[in-house]
Tab-separated table of C-alpha atoms in Angstrom:
chain	number	residue	atom	x	y	z
C	1	MET	CA	19.227	18.873	5.240
C	2	LEU	CA	19.631	17.851	8.850
C	3	ASP	CA	22.058	19.724	11.010
C	4	LEU	CA	23.665	16.969	13.040
C	5	ASP	CA	26.538	17.062	15.424
C	6	PRO	CA	29.667	15.807	13.634
C	7	ARG	CA	30.001	12.606	15.639
C	8	LEU	CA	26.453	11.369	14.971
C	9	ASP	CA	26.689	12.613	11.392
C	10	GLN	CA	29.813	10.543	10.794
C	11	LYS	CA	28.357	7.401	12.372
C	12	LEU	CA	25.070	7.689	10.509
C	13	ARG	CA	26.845	8.292	7.218
C	14	SER	CA	29.066	5.254	7.813
C	15	LEU	CA	26.029	3.104	8.504
C	16	TYR	CA	24.262	4.176	5.311
C	17	GLU	CA	27.439	3.618	3.288
C	18	GLN	CA	27.612	0.136	4.755
C	19	ILE	CA	23.972	-0.538	3.900
C	20	GLU	CA	24.425	0.708	0.362
C	21	GLU	CA	27.274	-1.706	-0.241
C	22	ALA	CA	24.759	-4.563	-0.204
C	23	ASN	CA	23.999	-5.837	-3.675
C	24	PRO	CA	20.339	-6.306	-4.593
C	25	PRO	CA	19.300	-9.871	-5.429
C	26	ALA	CA	20.233	-10.602	-9.034
C	27	HIS	CA	16.746	-11.713	-10.034
C	28	LEU	CA	15.372	-8.220	-9.378
C	29	ALA	CA	17.290	-7.063	-12.426
C	30	HIS	CA	15.395	-9.646	-14.481
C	31	PHE	CA	12.043	-9.038	-12.864
C	32	ASP	CA	9.106	-10.838	-14.462
C	33	PRO	CA	5.805	-9.432	-13.203
C	34	GLU	CA	3.887	-12.466	-14.421
C	35	ARG	CA	5.873	-14.816	-12.260
C	36	SER	CA	6.999	-12.661	-9.383
C	37	LYS	CA	4.900	-12.719	-6.287
C	38	PRO	CA	6.144	-11.472	-2.957
C	39	ARG	CA	7.084	-14.327	-0.663
C	40	SER	CA	4.440	-13.417	1.833
C	41	ARG	CA	1.544	-13.324	-0.673
C	42	GLY	CA	-1.329	-15.302	0.767
C	43	PHE	CA	-0.099	-14.935	4.320
C	44	ASN	CA	-2.898	-12.482	4.969
C	45	PHE	CA	-5.502	-15.173	4.697
C	46	VAL	CA	-3.845	-17.328	7.331
C	47	ILE	CA	-3.435	-14.428	9.716
C	48	ALA	CA	-6.921	-13.150	8.999
C	49	THR	CA	-8.400	-16.568	9.671
C	50	ALA	CA	-6.490	-16.887	12.919
C	51	ALA	CA	-7.488	-13.399	13.984
C	52	LEU	CA	-11.133	-14.073	13.210
C	53	ALA	CA	-10.967	-17.341	15.129
C	54	VAL	CA	-9.619	-15.505	18.175
C	55	VAL	CA	-12.348	-12.879	17.853
C	56	ALA	CA	-14.986	-15.578	17.440
C	57	ILE	CA	-13.756	-17.421	20.531
C	58	ALA	CA	-13.668	-14.207	22.523
C	59	VAL	CA	-17.142	-13.169	21.384
C	60	GLY	CA	-18.451	-16.705	21.957
C	61	GLY	CA	-17.023	-16.765	25.461
C	62	PHE	CA	-18.552	-13.429	26.227
C	63	ALA	CA	-21.906	-14.605	24.899
C	64	VAL	CA	-21.791	-17.701	27.135
C	65	GLU	CA	-20.977	-15.547	30.151
C	66	LEU	CA	-23.727	-13.116	29.224
C	67	ARG	CA	-26.245	-15.916	28.823
C	68	ALA	CA	-25.229	-17.413	32.180
C	69	HIS	CA	-25.532	-14.003	33.764
C	70	LEU	CA	-28.954	-13.375	32.253
C	71	SER	CA	-30.280	-16.777	33.202
C	72	GLY	CA	-28.991	-16.477	36.765
C	73	PRO	CA	-31.063	-15.741	39.885
C	74	GLY	CA	-33.662	-13.044	39.490
C	75	PRO	CA	-35.600	-11.975	36.435
C	76	ALA	CA	-33.510	-10.902	33.509
C	77	PRO	CA	-34.340	-7.544	31.993
C	78	ALA	CA	-36.860	-8.061	29.220
C	79	ALA	CA	-34.915	-5.959	26.788
C	80	HIS	CA	-31.940	-8.309	27.082
C	81	ALA	CA	-33.804	-11.604	27.197
C	82	THR	CA	-33.726	-12.244	23.466
C	83	PRO	CA	-30.592	-10.653	22.070
C	84	THR	CA	-30.742	-10.122	18.329
C	85	PRO	CA	-27.642	-10.524	16.177
C	86	MET	CA	-26.173	-7.195	15.211
C	87	PRO	CA	-23.400	-6.498	12.749
C	88	THR	CA	-20.201	-5.669	14.575
C	89	PRO	CA	-19.115	-2.282	13.326
C	90	THR	CA	-15.387	-2.776	13.738
C	91	ALA	CA	-14.950	-6.474	13.243
C	92	GLY	CA	-12.440	-6.050	10.410
C	93	ILE	CA	-8.749	-6.764	10.665
C	94	ASP	CA	-7.719	-3.110	10.735
C	95	ALA	CA	-9.795	0.004	11.072
C	96	PRO	CA	-9.843	1.958	7.809
C	97	PRO	CA	-6.930	4.389	7.673
C	98	VAL	CA	-7.849	7.963	8.459
C	99	VAL	CA	-5.928	10.172	6.076
C	100	PRO	CA	-5.937	13.859	7.011
C	101	GLY	CA	-7.440	15.993	4.291
C	102	ASN	CA	-8.936	13.107	2.328
C	103	PRO	CA	-11.958	14.754	0.689
C	104	VAL	CA	-13.627	11.429	-0.069
C	105	ALA	CA	-16.702	10.850	2.069
C	106	ASN	CA	-17.280	7.337	3.370
C	107	PRO	CA	-13.955	6.318	1.797
C	108	ALA	CA	-13.965	2.739	3.052
C	109	PHE	CA	-17.650	2.052	2.347
C	110	GLN	CA	-18.411	1.373	5.997
C	111	VAL	CA	-21.767	3.189	5.883
C	112	PRO	CA	-24.393	1.770	5.870
C	113	GLN	CA	-23.350	-1.264	7.873
C	114	VAL	CA	-24.820	-4.512	6.597
C	115	GLY	CA	-25.114	-7.857	8.341
C	116	ALA	CA	-25.201	-9.970	5.190
C	117	VAL	CA	-24.218	-9.644	1.551
C	118	SER	CA	-26.507	-6.896	0.310
C	119	THR	CA	-27.201	-5.221	-2.990
C	120	VAL	CA	-27.138	-1.506	-2.359
C	121	THR	CA	-28.696	1.363	-4.225
C	122	SER	CA	-27.344	4.105	-2.013
C	123	LEU	CA	-24.113	4.631	-0.136
C	124	LYS	CA	-23.362	7.610	2.031
C	125	GLY	CA	-21.367	10.082	-0.038
C	126	TRP	CA	-21.416	8.024	-3.229
C	127	THR	CA	-23.638	7.904	-6.288
C	128	VAL	CA	-24.473	4.297	-6.983
C	129	ALA	CA	-25.649	2.690	-10.211
C	130	GLY	CA	-25.891	-0.868	-11.474
C	131	ASP	CA	-25.080	-4.001	-9.561
C	132	VAL	CA	-23.236	-2.952	-6.409
C	133	GLU	CA	-22.969	-5.070	-3.281
C	134	LEU	CA	-21.672	-4.633	0.235
C	135	VAL	CA	-20.038	-7.736	1.684
C	136	PRO	CA	-19.554	-7.895	5.459
C	137	VAL	CA	-16.744	-9.683	7.239
C	138	GLY	CA	-17.408	-13.372	7.833
C	139	THR	CA	-19.364	-14.004	4.656
C	140	ILE	CA	-17.337	-14.140	1.424
C	141	GLY	CA	-13.684	-13.223	1.605
C	142	GLN	CA	-12.400	-10.655	4.047
C	143	PRO	CA	-12.037	-6.902	3.807
C	144	LEU	CA	-8.571	-5.499	4.298
C	145	PHE	CA	-9.945	-2.650	6.384
C	146	GLY	CA	-13.060	-2.281	8.491
C	147	SER	CA	-15.993	-4.630	8.611
C	148	GLN	CA	-17.142	-4.709	5.005
C	149	TYR	CA	-16.067	-4.077	1.438
C	150	LEU	CA	-17.726	-3.085	-1.803
C	151	VAL	CA	-18.128	-5.316	-4.850
C	152	LEU	CA	-18.785	-3.806	-8.258
C	153	GLN	CA	-20.474	-6.601	-10.169
C	154	THR	CA	-20.858	-6.528	-13.927
C	155	GLY	CA	-24.291	-7.870	-14.591
C	156	PRO	CA	-26.959	-7.313	-15.547
C	157	VAL	CA	-25.830	-3.686	-15.301
C	158	ALA	CA	-22.194	-2.903	-14.509
C	159	GLY	CA	-21.826	-1.699	-10.937
C	160	ARG	CA	-20.447	1.780	-10.623
C	161	VAL	CA	-19.844	4.248	-7.833
C	162	SER	CA	-18.807	7.840	-8.181
C	163	GLN	CA	-18.321	10.802	-5.919
C	164	ARG	CA	-17.767	14.499	-6.493
C	165	VAL	CA	-15.019	15.771	-4.242
C	166	LYS	CA	-13.515	19.177	-3.603
C	167	THR	CA	-10.225	19.822	-5.383
C	168	VAL	CA	-7.901	22.748	-6.020
C	169	PRO	CA	-7.625	23.622	-9.721
C	170	GLY	CA	-4.166	23.066	-11.138
C	171	THR	CA	-3.146	20.709	-8.343
C	172	ASN	CA	-1.856	17.230	-9.093
C	173	TYR	CA	-3.514	14.528	-7.029
C	174	GLN	CA	-2.974	10.866	-6.452
C	175	LEU	CA	-6.000	8.627	-6.269
C	176	ILE	CA	-5.164	5.709	-4.017
C	177	PHE	CA	-7.554	2.796	-3.848
C	178	THR	CA	-7.476	-0.661	-2.339
C	179	THR	CA	-8.766	-3.173	-4.826
C	180	GLY	CA	-9.290	-6.905	-4.694
C	181	LEU	CA	-10.617	-9.765	-6.745
C	182	SER	CA	-14.327	-10.235	-7.171
C	183	PRO	CA	-15.285	-13.069	-4.821
C	184	ALA	CA	-16.802	-16.291	-6.149
C	185	CYS	CA	-16.001	-15.505	-9.754
C	186	THR	CA	-13.340	-17.027	-11.983
C	187	GLY	CA	-13.619	-15.113	-15.242
C	188	SER	CA	-11.785	-12.075	-16.470
C	189	ALA	CA	-12.216	-9.031	-14.308
C	190	THR	CA	-11.250	-5.399	-14.332
C	191	LEU	CA	-11.750	-2.353	-12.185
C	192	ASP	CA	-12.053	0.705	-14.405
C	193	VAL	CA	-11.132	4.041	-12.900
C	194	TYR	CA	-12.619	7.314	-14.078
C	195	TRP	CA	-11.432	10.864	-13.427
C	196	ASN	CA	-14.016	13.524	-14.238
C	197	GLY	CA	-15.896	11.044	-16.374
C	198	ARG	CA	-12.787	10.143	-18.360
C	199	TYR	CA	-11.480	6.607	-18.289
C	200	VAL	CA	-7.948	6.763	-16.911
C	201	MET	CA	-6.939	3.238	-16.020
C	202	GLY	CA	-8.120	-0.333	-15.699
C	203	MET	CA	-6.850	-2.667	-13.015
C	204	ASP	CA	-6.763	-6.353	-13.867
C	205	THR	CA	-8.432	-8.272	-11.049
C	206	THR	CA	-8.790	-11.577	-12.843
C	207	PRO	CA	-8.399	-14.435	-10.337
C	208	ALA	CA	-6.411	-16.485	-12.866
C	209	THR	CA	-3.681	-13.882	-12.749
C	210	HIS	CA	-3.305	-14.421	-9.014
C	211	PRO	CA	-2.840	-18.197	-8.849
C	212	SER	CA	-0.864	-18.172	-5.624
C	213	LEU	CA	-3.686	-16.759	-3.524
C	214	ALA	CA	-5.320	-19.001	-0.971
C	215	PRO	CA	-9.072	-19.571	-1.301
C	216	GLY	CA	-10.949	-16.633	0.175
C	217	ASP	CA	-8.011	-14.266	-0.144
C	218	LEU	CA	-9.096	-11.430	-2.358
C	219	GLY	CA	-5.512	-10.352	-2.921
C	220	TRP	CA	-6.054	-6.821	-1.685
C	221	SER	CA	-3.663	-4.401	-3.252
C	222	THR	CA	-3.198	-0.681	-2.971
C	223	ASP	CA	-3.094	0.917	-6.396
C	224	VAL	CA	-2.469	4.471	-7.402
C	225	PHE	CA	-3.481	6.748	-10.218
C	226	ALA	CA	-0.825	9.376	-9.695
C	227	SER	CA	-1.173	11.782	-12.584
C	228	ALA	CA	-4.575	13.172	-11.669
C	229	LEU	CA	-4.659	16.871	-12.465
C	230	ALA	CA	-7.614	18.776	-11.043
C	231	THR	CA	-9.049	21.326	-13.433
C	232	GLY	CA	-11.901	22.570	-11.284
C	233	THR	CA	-12.973	23.143	-7.714
C	234	THR	CA	-14.699	19.794	-7.791
C	235	THR	CA	-13.710	16.550	-9.448
C	236	THR	CA	-15.726	13.416	-9.941
C	237	ILE	CA	-13.962	10.146	-9.241
C	238	GLY	CA	-15.570	6.923	-10.379
C	239	PHE	CA	-15.050	3.185	-10.311
C	240	VAL	CA	-16.780	0.667	-12.556
C	241	GLY	CA	-16.708	-3.114	-12.481
C	242	ALA	CA	-15.834	-4.530	-15.893
C	243	GLY	CA	-15.078	-7.836	-17.539
C	244	ALA	CA	-16.995	-10.902	-16.417
C	245	CYS	CA	-16.491	-10.496	-12.692
C	246	GLY	CA	-15.958	-6.875	-11.742
C	247	ALA	CA	-13.862	-6.089	-8.709
C	248	SER	CA	-13.832	-5.339	-5.014
C	249	LEU	CA	-13.044	-1.989	-3.456
C	250	ASN	CA	-12.154	-1.355	0.170
C	251	ASP	CA	-10.734	2.113	0.484
C	252	VAL	CA	-10.370	5.294	-1.559
C	253	ILE	CA	-8.015	8.153	-0.751
C	254	LEU	CA	-7.450	11.335	-2.716
C	255	GLN	CA	-4.601	13.603	-1.777
C	256	PRO	CA	-2.369	16.213	-3.398
C	257	PHE	CA	0.814	14.763	-4.737
C	258	PRO	CA	3.437	17.354	-5.608
C	259	LEU	CA	5.951	15.268	-7.480
C	260	PRO	CA	9.268	15.848	-5.745
C	261	VAL	CA	12.362	16.627	-7.746
C	262	GLY	CA	15.068	14.000	-7.532
E	1	VAL	CA	-8.032	7.333	-24.220
E	2	ARG	CA	-5.738	4.468	-24.966
E	3	ARG	CA	-6.488	1.401	-23.000
E	4	VAL	CA	-3.715	-1.061	-22.499
E	5	SER	CA	-4.313	-4.530	-21.234
E	6	ARG	CA	-1.523	-5.829	-19.073
E	7	THR	CA	-2.041	-9.248	-20.588
E	8	ALA	CA	-1.738	-8.063	-24.161
E	9	SER	CA	0.733	-9.884	-26.336
E	10	GLY	CA	4.191	-8.593	-25.735
E	11	CYS	CA	3.662	-8.447	-21.997
E	12	VAL	CA	3.036	-11.996	-20.905
E	13	GLY	CA	5.969	-13.801	-19.471
E	14	LYS	CA	8.525	-11.349	-20.681
E	15	GLY	CA	8.410	-8.818	-17.916
E	16	VAL	CA	8.611	-6.109	-20.499
E	17	VAL	CA	5.784	-3.948	-21.695
E	18	ALA	CA	7.029	-2.621	-25.004
E	19	LEU	CA	4.409	-0.383	-26.526
E	20	THR	CA	4.633	1.403	-29.782
E	21	GLY	CA	2.250	3.916	-31.249
E	22	LEU	CA	1.801	6.216	-34.184
E	23	THR	CA	1.862	9.989	-34.125
E	24	SER	CA	-0.620	12.038	-36.109
E	25	THR	CA	1.875	12.057	-38.957
E	26	GLY	CA	2.150	8.317	-38.931
E	27	GLU	CA	5.635	8.314	-37.478
E	28	SER	CA	6.352	5.360	-35.256
E	29	VAL	CA	7.106	6.281	-31.664
E	30	SER	CA	8.631	3.912	-29.155
E	31	GLU	CA	7.303	4.333	-25.666
E	32	PRO	CA	9.473	3.619	-22.648
E	33	THR	CA	9.530	-0.006	-21.669
E	34	PHE	CA	8.648	-1.230	-18.239
E	35	GLU	CA	12.054	-2.814	-17.962
E	36	ALA	CA	13.945	0.303	-18.945
E	37	VAL	CA	11.998	2.597	-16.661
E	38	VAL	CA	11.011	0.543	-13.635
E	39	VAL	CA	13.203	-2.525	-13.368
E	40	ALA	CA	16.279	-0.379	-13.919
E	41	ASP	CA	15.417	1.402	-10.684
E	42	ALA	CA	15.231	-1.810	-8.638
E	43	GLY	CA	18.720	-1.439	-7.184
E	44	ARG	CA	18.000	2.018	-5.823
E	45	LEU	CA	14.672	0.864	-4.398
E	46	TYR	CA	16.326	-2.135	-2.777
E	47	THR	CA	18.867	0.069	-1.009
E	48	LEU	CA	16.095	2.366	0.138
E	49	ALA	CA	13.976	-0.523	1.431
E	50	LEU	CA	16.971	-2.125	3.118
E	51	SER	CA	17.753	1.162	4.849
E	52	ILE	CA	14.255	1.244	6.292
E	53	LEU	CA	13.597	-2.425	6.976
E	54	ARG	CA	17.142	-3.676	7.739
E	55	ASP	CA	16.173	-7.112	6.487
E	56	PRO	CA	17.212	-8.333	3.026
E	57	GLY	CA	14.177	-10.603	2.549
E	58	GLU	CA	11.722	-7.923	3.587
E	59	ALA	CA	13.489	-5.401	1.390
E	60	GLU	CA	13.286	-7.765	-1.553
E	61	ASP	CA	9.560	-8.187	-0.912
E	62	ALA	CA	9.087	-4.427	-0.832
E	63	VAL	CA	10.831	-3.985	-4.165
E	64	GLN	CA	8.911	-6.822	-5.770
E	65	GLU	CA	5.636	-5.401	-4.501
E	66	THR	CA	6.605	-2.005	-5.897
E	67	LEU	CA	7.478	-3.452	-9.296
E	68	VAL	CA	4.243	-5.452	-9.416
E	69	LYS	CA	2.228	-2.324	-8.656
E	70	ALA	CA	4.110	-0.385	-11.289
E	71	TRP	CA	3.366	-3.118	-13.770
E	72	ARG	CA	-0.302	-3.211	-12.864
E	73	SER	CA	-0.529	0.570	-13.148
E	74	TRP	CA	1.782	0.796	-16.132
E	75	GLU	CA	-0.814	2.513	-18.245
E	76	SER	CA	-0.703	5.636	-16.068
E	77	VAL	CA	2.830	5.178	-14.768
E	78	SER	CA	4.257	5.161	-18.282
E	79	ARG	CA	2.719	8.579	-18.900
E	80	MET	CA	4.511	10.190	-15.976
E	81	GLU	CA	7.389	12.483	-16.711
E	82	ARG	CA	9.282	11.185	-13.704
E	83	VAL	CA	8.518	7.683	-12.557
E	84	SER	CA	11.227	7.567	-9.917
E	85	PRO	CA	9.368	9.623	-7.262
E	86	TRP	CA	6.260	7.499	-7.739
E	87	LEU	CA	8.269	4.308	-7.282
E	88	THR	CA	9.904	5.767	-4.198
E	89	ARG	CA	6.537	6.628	-2.751
E	90	VAL	CA	5.076	3.174	-3.353
E	91	CYS	CA	8.176	1.455	-1.981
E	92	VAL	CA	8.326	3.621	1.146
E	93	ASN	CA	4.652	3.097	1.789
E	94	HIS	CA	5.010	-0.630	1.496
E	95	CYS	CA	7.899	-0.540	3.970
E	96	ILE	CA	5.924	1.395	6.577
E	97	SER	CA	2.427	0.132	5.784
E	98	ARG	CA	0.055	-1.525	8.139
E	99	ARG	CA	-0.420	-4.385	5.717
E	100	ARG	CA	3.261	-5.253	5.908
E	101	HIS	CA	3.023	-5.083	9.690
E	102	LEU	CA	0.107	-7.489	9.515
E	103	ARG	CA	2.194	-9.964	7.561
E	104	SER	CA	5.109	-9.439	9.859
E	105	ARG	CA	3.044	-10.329	12.886
E	106	GLY	CA	2.964	-13.912	11.641
E	107	TRP	CA	5.567	-16.584	12.217
E	108	PRO	CA	8.490	-16.372	12.320
E	109	PRO	CA	8.455	-13.013	14.070
E	110	LEU	CA	10.401	-10.387	12.195
E	111	ASP	CA	12.121	-9.335	15.411
E	112	LEU	CA	13.831	-12.705	15.688
E	113	PHE	CA	15.491	-12.102	12.364
E	114	GLU	CA	16.255	-8.480	13.010
E	115	GLY	CA	18.460	-9.203	15.939
E	116	ALA	CA	19.842	-12.490	14.738
E	117	GLY	CA	21.727	-12.507	11.487
E	118	SER	CA	23.987	-9.686	10.500
E	119	THR	CA	22.992	-7.972	7.276
E	120	MET	CA	26.332	-6.232	7.070
E	121	VAL	CA	28.648	-6.886	4.202
E	122	GLY	CA	32.394	-7.060	4.617
E	123	ASN	CA	33.922	-6.303	7.998
E	124	PRO	CA	32.092	-3.355	9.477
E	125	SER	CA	33.794	-1.391	12.205
E	126	ALA	CA	32.634	-1.550	15.807
E	127	ASP	CA	31.202	1.944	15.437
E	128	VAL	CA	29.047	0.880	12.497
E	129	ILE	CA	27.831	-2.204	14.336
E	130	ASP	CA	26.904	-0.058	17.348
E	131	MET	CA	25.179	2.421	15.085
E	132	ASP	CA	23.231	-0.359	13.366
E	133	ARG	CA	22.115	-1.711	16.710
E	134	ALA	CA	20.906	1.737	17.732
E	135	TYR	CA	19.278	2.326	14.342
E	136	ARG	CA	17.237	-0.849	14.704
E	137	GLN	CA	15.646	0.608	17.826
E	138	LEU	CA	13.893	3.193	15.662
E	139	SER	CA	10.397	2.672	14.327
E	140	LEU	CA	10.027	2.046	10.612
E	141	LYS	CA	8.572	5.518	10.117
E	142	GLN	CA	11.487	7.092	11.961
E	143	ARG	CA	13.926	5.128	9.804
E	144	ALA	CA	12.035	6.145	6.648
E	145	ALA	CA	11.960	9.820	7.606
E	146	ILE	CA	15.672	9.901	8.459
E	147	THR	CA	16.663	7.903	5.380
E	148	LEU	CA	14.693	10.110	2.999
E	149	ASN	CA	15.532	13.401	4.679
E	150	TYR	CA	19.116	12.813	5.792
E	151	ARG	CA	20.508	10.277	3.352
E	152	HIS	CA	18.556	11.048	0.191
E	153	GLY	CA	18.265	14.783	0.790
E	154	TYR	CA	14.534	15.134	0.239
E	155	SER	CA	12.882	18.104	1.901
E	156	VAL	CA	10.495	17.542	4.774
E	157	GLU	CA	7.566	18.354	2.482
E	158	GLU	CA	8.761	15.825	-0.076
E	159	CYS	CA	9.195	13.220	2.660
E	160	ALA	CA	5.636	13.952	3.775
E	161	ALA	CA	4.376	13.277	0.242
E	162	PHE	CA	6.298	10.021	0.122
E	163	MET	CA	5.107	8.884	3.539
E	164	ARG	CA	1.516	10.087	3.170
E	165	CYS	CA	1.605	12.211	6.287
E	166	ARG	CA	2.029	15.831	7.295
E	167	ALA	CA	5.337	17.670	7.210
E	168	GLY	CA	5.107	18.181	10.963
E	169	THR	CA	4.804	14.445	11.445
E	170	VAL	CA	7.967	13.897	9.421
E	171	ARG	CA	9.806	16.433	11.584
E	172	THR	CA	8.604	14.600	14.681
E	173	HIS	CA	9.773	11.232	13.320
E	174	VAL	CA	13.188	12.668	12.488
E	175	ALA	CA	13.602	14.440	15.813
E	176	ARG	CA	12.510	11.459	17.890
E	177	GLY	CA	14.583	9.090	15.791
E	178	LEU	CA	17.713	11.164	16.244
E	179	ALA	CA	17.025	11.507	19.966
E	180	THR	CA	16.817	7.727	20.227
E	181	LEU	CA	20.057	7.309	18.309
E	182	ARG	CA	21.843	9.755	20.596
E	183	LYS	CA	20.460	8.004	23.650
E	184	GLU	CA	21.379	4.534	22.418
E	185	LEU	CA	24.875	5.699	21.498
E	186	GLY	CA	25.334	7.448	24.804
E	187	ASP	CA	25.635	10.841	23.117
E	188	ALA	CA	22.590	12.386	24.723
């Protein structure tokens, strides 16, 4: 408990008492998850589009200036005469969060960088099987973090990624992952989560269950598997695309989660 | 492992996931319902979110987002012995998350609302109004750390688990937040 001087303590307590007098909106007591969507759902797409437009204009302007500079008086350096398009490593909306102590390697699937939608058979840190794709920013949908996201397709072989990470036996962990809809697919979709090879949960990523999303918005959501008990010094975490469409993944974090009392 | 579809009959449109199962002896066992466990906690979560965000609409969004996530993860959430800390963690993280900031950077700017309408109920005293004005100068993380640590009595380590940061970072948020309050109130 904080040791505050009495005057500040009294004022702060009065403020919190005032705040706690506010009644929550009545409809929260009759919450319907099928119908309830936060007011700002879909706003991401608008902001993301605007942000990308600004970036595009800035990059375009720079390219024009560069071209003018290169075509100016004097011979342009040969190495710069024919610039080749390169994937921008940090073109995403936000850089992937860096969580201290996260044992997951390549947690946001930013390595290897791809310039176009690519089927991948290897990912740094991850074991890959089945139909797995990396989708860079500016192609289909937008990642929430970084410049690309992972799609676990379901056919012909279900896409799956897994990674063995260091854990402390007997410690409870929370597996936090950012999941989105599978782009360009309208059927049923699920992201299955595995803990040490055991199926622990399935996230519904069916587009039909997210009708309020704007086109191109993958409805990124941070989900948690919170009752993950490590039984060994290493634990294998895995994600598998299921249903007709599979799912998108953008970030994976594993961290101890001592459940507080209270 | 039991697999529960969130669109199974009994869930759709009712907002209640009422699951029943059978024990090895065939005895029927009622599992906790989503409504009884999660929705019942909405009032507490709303107060918590309002303490951090100081905006009723944003607080409502945070609670709704928390309830939606609980519903989507109900299969594992329902197996927890204590759901309340998990809900607190999700709610706090939504309040201080980058994604919420991203939304808030749109129009209308959140700041316009924060300074404009009073969110106070009743007739608050001048001291409370001054305190609220000073409190709004704090960052969301500072507000979250002080609310959890001071008002709700969680330890620094527990606050760190809720806020997904280190205990030292929580201490820093609390110390800097209190320093700002003292400065704004002229108590420094």
